[in-house]
Amino acid sequence: MSMADLAQLKVHPQIRPPIEVFRNNVLQRINKTTIAIYPVF
């Protein structure tokens, strides 16, 4: 998934599939460095 895709998901949170919501919640609990290391999780 590209950064553009992630940006669109943030713009339209209502259409995010549950797995994306879960993944984003997990990543938000981890520091930003981990997101940079693992852009696709």
mmCIF file of N, CA and C in Angstrom:
data_model
loop_
_atom_site.group_PDB
_atom_site.id
_atom_site.type_symbol
_atom_site.label_atom_id
_atom_site.label_comp_id
_atom_site.label_asym_id
_atom_site.label_seq_id
_atom_site.Cartn_x
_atom_site.Cartn_y
_atom_site.Cartn_z
ATOM 1 N N MET A 1 0.855 -1.202 0.000
ATOM 2 C CA MET A 1 0.000 0.000 0.000
ATOM 3 C C MET A 1 0.884 1.242 0.000
ATOM 4 N N SER A 2 0.577 2.152 -0.894
ATOM 5 C CA SER A 2 1.402 3.362 -1.023
ATOM 6 C C SER A 2 0.982 4.424 -0.016
ATOM 7 N N MET A 3 1.814 5.432 0.139
ATOM 8 C CA MET A 3 1.482 6.531 1.048
ATOM 9 C C MET A 3 0.244 7.269 0.557
ATOM 10 N N ALA A 4 0.069 7.337 -0.762
ATOM 11 C CA ALA A 4 -1.123 7.989 -1.305
ATOM 12 C C ALA A 4 -2.384 7.244 -0.876
ATOM 13 N N ASP A 5 -2.305 5.918 -0.879
ATOM 14 C CA ASP A 5 -3.448 5.123 -0.432
ATOM 15 C C ASP A 5 -3.754 5.397 1.038
ATOM 16 N N LEU A 6 -2.685 5.464 1.844
ATOM 17 C CA LEU A 6 -2.889 5.742 3.270
ATOM 18 C C LEU A 6 -3.499 7.124 3.461
ATOM 19 N N ALA A 7 -3.063 8.082 2.667
ATOM 20 C CA ALA A 7 -3.597 9.442 2.778
ATOM 21 C C ALA A 7 -5.087 9.440 2.455
ATOM 22 N N GLN A 8 -5.479 8.687 1.424
ATOM 23 C CA GLN A 8 -6.900 8.631 1.074
ATOM 24 C C GLN A 8 -7.714 7.962 2.174
ATOM 25 N N LEU A 9 -7.143 6.954 2.811
ATOM 26 C CA LEU A 9 -7.852 6.299 3.904
ATOM 27 C C LEU A 9 -8.078 7.267 5.056
ATOM 28 N N LYS A 10 -7.093 8.150 5.290
ATOM 29 C CA LYS A 10 -7.246 9.123 6.373
ATOM 30 C C LYS A 10 -8.275 10.188 5.999
ATOM 31 N N VAL A 11 -8.381 10.494 4.698
ATOM 32 C CA VAL A 11 -9.356 11.486 4.251
ATOM 33 C C VAL A 11 -10.772 10.900 4.329
ATOM 34 N N HIS A 12 -10.890 9.609 4.049
ATOM 35 C CA HIS A 12 -12.203 8.962 4.041
ATOM 36 C C HIS A 12 -12.239 7.809 5.044
ATOM 37 N N PRO A 13 -12.192 8.121 6.341
ATOM 38 C CA PRO A 13 -12.135 7.044 7.343
ATOM 39 C C PRO A 13 -13.363 6.149 7.339
ATOM 40 N N GLN A 14 -14.490 6.663 6.871
ATOM 41 C CA GLN A 14 -15.708 5.857 6.906
ATOM 42 C C GLN A 14 -15.642 4.670 5.952
ATOM 43 N N ILE A 15 -14.757 4.724 4.942
ATOM 44 C CA ILE A 15 -14.678 3.617 3.992
ATOM 45 C C ILE A 15 -13.511 2.692 4.288
ATOM 46 N N ARG A 16 -12.798 2.961 5.386
ATOM 47 C CA ARG A 16 -11.685 2.076 5.724
ATOM 48 C C ARG A 16 -12.216 0.712 6.145
ATOM 49 N N PRO A 17 -11.677 -0.366 5.583
ATOM 50 C CA PRO A 17 -12.077 -1.688 6.049
ATOM 51 C C PRO A 17 -11.597 -1.905 7.479
ATOM 52 N N PRO A 18 -12.256 -2.774 8.241
ATOM 53 C CA PRO A 18 -11.898 -2.980 9.650
ATOM 54 C C PRO A 18 -10.430 -3.322 9.856
ATOM 55 N N ILE A 19 -9.832 -4.086 8.948
ATOM 56 C CA ILE A 19 -8.419 -4.461 9.114
ATOM 57 C C ILE A 19 -7.529 -3.219 9.047
ATOM 58 N N GLU A 20 -7.898 -2.263 8.224
ATOM 59 C CA GLU A 20 -7.120 -1.024 8.149
ATOM 60 C C GLU A 20 -7.270 -0.223 9.439
ATOM 61 N N VAL A 21 -8.482 -0.167 9.971
ATOM 62 C CA VAL A 21 -8.709 0.548 11.228
ATOM 63 C C VAL A 21 -7.890 -0.092 12.336
ATOM 64 N N PHE A 22 -7.920 -1.417 12.391
ATOM 65 C CA PHE A 22 -7.159 -2.126 13.415
ATOM 66 C C PHE A 22 -5.663 -1.880 13.263
ATOM 67 N N ARG A 23 -5.169 -1.991 12.020
ATOM 68 C CA ARG A 23 -3.743 -1.804 11.771
ATOM 69 C C ARG A 23 -3.317 -0.397 12.150
ATOM 70 N N ASN A 24 -4.116 0.585 11.748
ATOM 71 C CA ASN A 24 -3.766 1.977 12.061
ATOM 72 C C ASN A 24 -3.774 2.218 13.567
ATOM 73 N N ASN A 25 -4.720 1.625 14.276
ATOM 74 C CA ASN A 25 -4.759 1.780 15.735
ATOM 75 C C ASN A 25 -3.516 1.176 16.373
ATOM 76 N N VAL A 26 -3.088 0.013 15.862
ATOM 77 C CA VAL A 26 -1.878 -0.617 16.400
ATOM 78 C C VAL A 26 -0.668 0.257 16.123
ATOM 79 N N LEU A 27 -0.570 0.733 14.876
ATOM 80 C CA LEU A 27 0.600 1.539 14.509
ATOM 81 C C LEU A 27 0.634 2.846 15.279
ATOM 82 N N GLN A 28 -0.526 3.409 15.591
ATOM 83 C CA GLN A 28 -0.554 4.662 16.333
ATOM 84 C C GLN A 28 -0.026 4.474 17.755
ATOM 85 N N ARG A 29 -0.090 3.250 18.272
ATOM 86 C CA ARG A 29 0.431 2.976 19.608
ATOM 87 C C ARG A 29 1.939 2.749 19.591
ATOM 88 N N ILE A 30 2.467 2.527 18.387
ATOM 89 C CA ILE A 30 3.916 2.333 18.221
ATOM 90 C C ILE A 30 4.466 3.666 17.707
ATOM 91 N N ASN A 31 5.746 3.903 17.927
ATOM 92 C CA ASN A 31 6.281 5.203 17.520
ATOM 93 C C ASN A 31 6.345 5.340 16.009
ATOM 94 N N LYS A 32 6.485 6.584 15.548
ATOM 95 C CA LYS A 32 6.476 6.879 14.117
ATOM 96 C C LYS A 32 7.626 6.180 13.387
ATOM 97 N N THR A 33 8.701 5.905 14.091
ATOM 98 C CA THR A 33 9.840 5.232 13.454
ATOM 99 C C THR A 33 9.428 3.860 12.927
ATOM 100 N N THR A 34 8.597 3.168 13.690
ATOM 101 C CA THR A 34 8.170 1.836 13.262
ATOM 102 C C THR A 34 7.335 1.922 11.993
ATOM 103 N N ILE A 35 6.513 2.955 11.868
ATOM 104 C CA ILE A 35 5.709 3.132 10.658
ATOM 105 C C ILE A 35 6.634 3.326 9.457
ATOM 106 N N ALA A 36 7.720 4.064 9.659
ATOM 107 C CA ALA A 36 8.674 4.282 8.576
ATOM 108 C C ALA A 36 9.388 2.983 8.214
ATOM 109 N N ILE A 37 9.674 2.164 9.232
ATOM 110 C CA ILE A 37 10.371 0.896 8.986
ATOM 111 C C ILE A 37 9.430 -0.108 8.315
ATOM 112 N N TYR A 38 8.186 -0.132 8.750
ATOM 113 C CA TYR A 38 7.220 -1.082 8.205
ATOM 114 C C TYR A 38 6.053 -0.340 7.551
ATOM 115 N N PRO A 39 6.254 0.251 6.361
ATOM 116 C CA PRO A 39 5.151 0.965 5.701
ATOM 117 C C PRO A 39 4.008 0.026 5.331
ATOM 118 N N VAL A 40 4.307 -1.260 5.135
ATOM 119 C CA VAL A 40 3.264 -2.252 4.867
ATOM 120 C C VAL A 40 3.328 -3.282 5.977
ATOM 121 N N PHE A 41 2.228 -3.393 6.728
ATOM 122 C CA PHE A 41 2.228 -4.257 7.912
ATOM 123 C C PHE A 41 1.116 -5.297 7.802
#
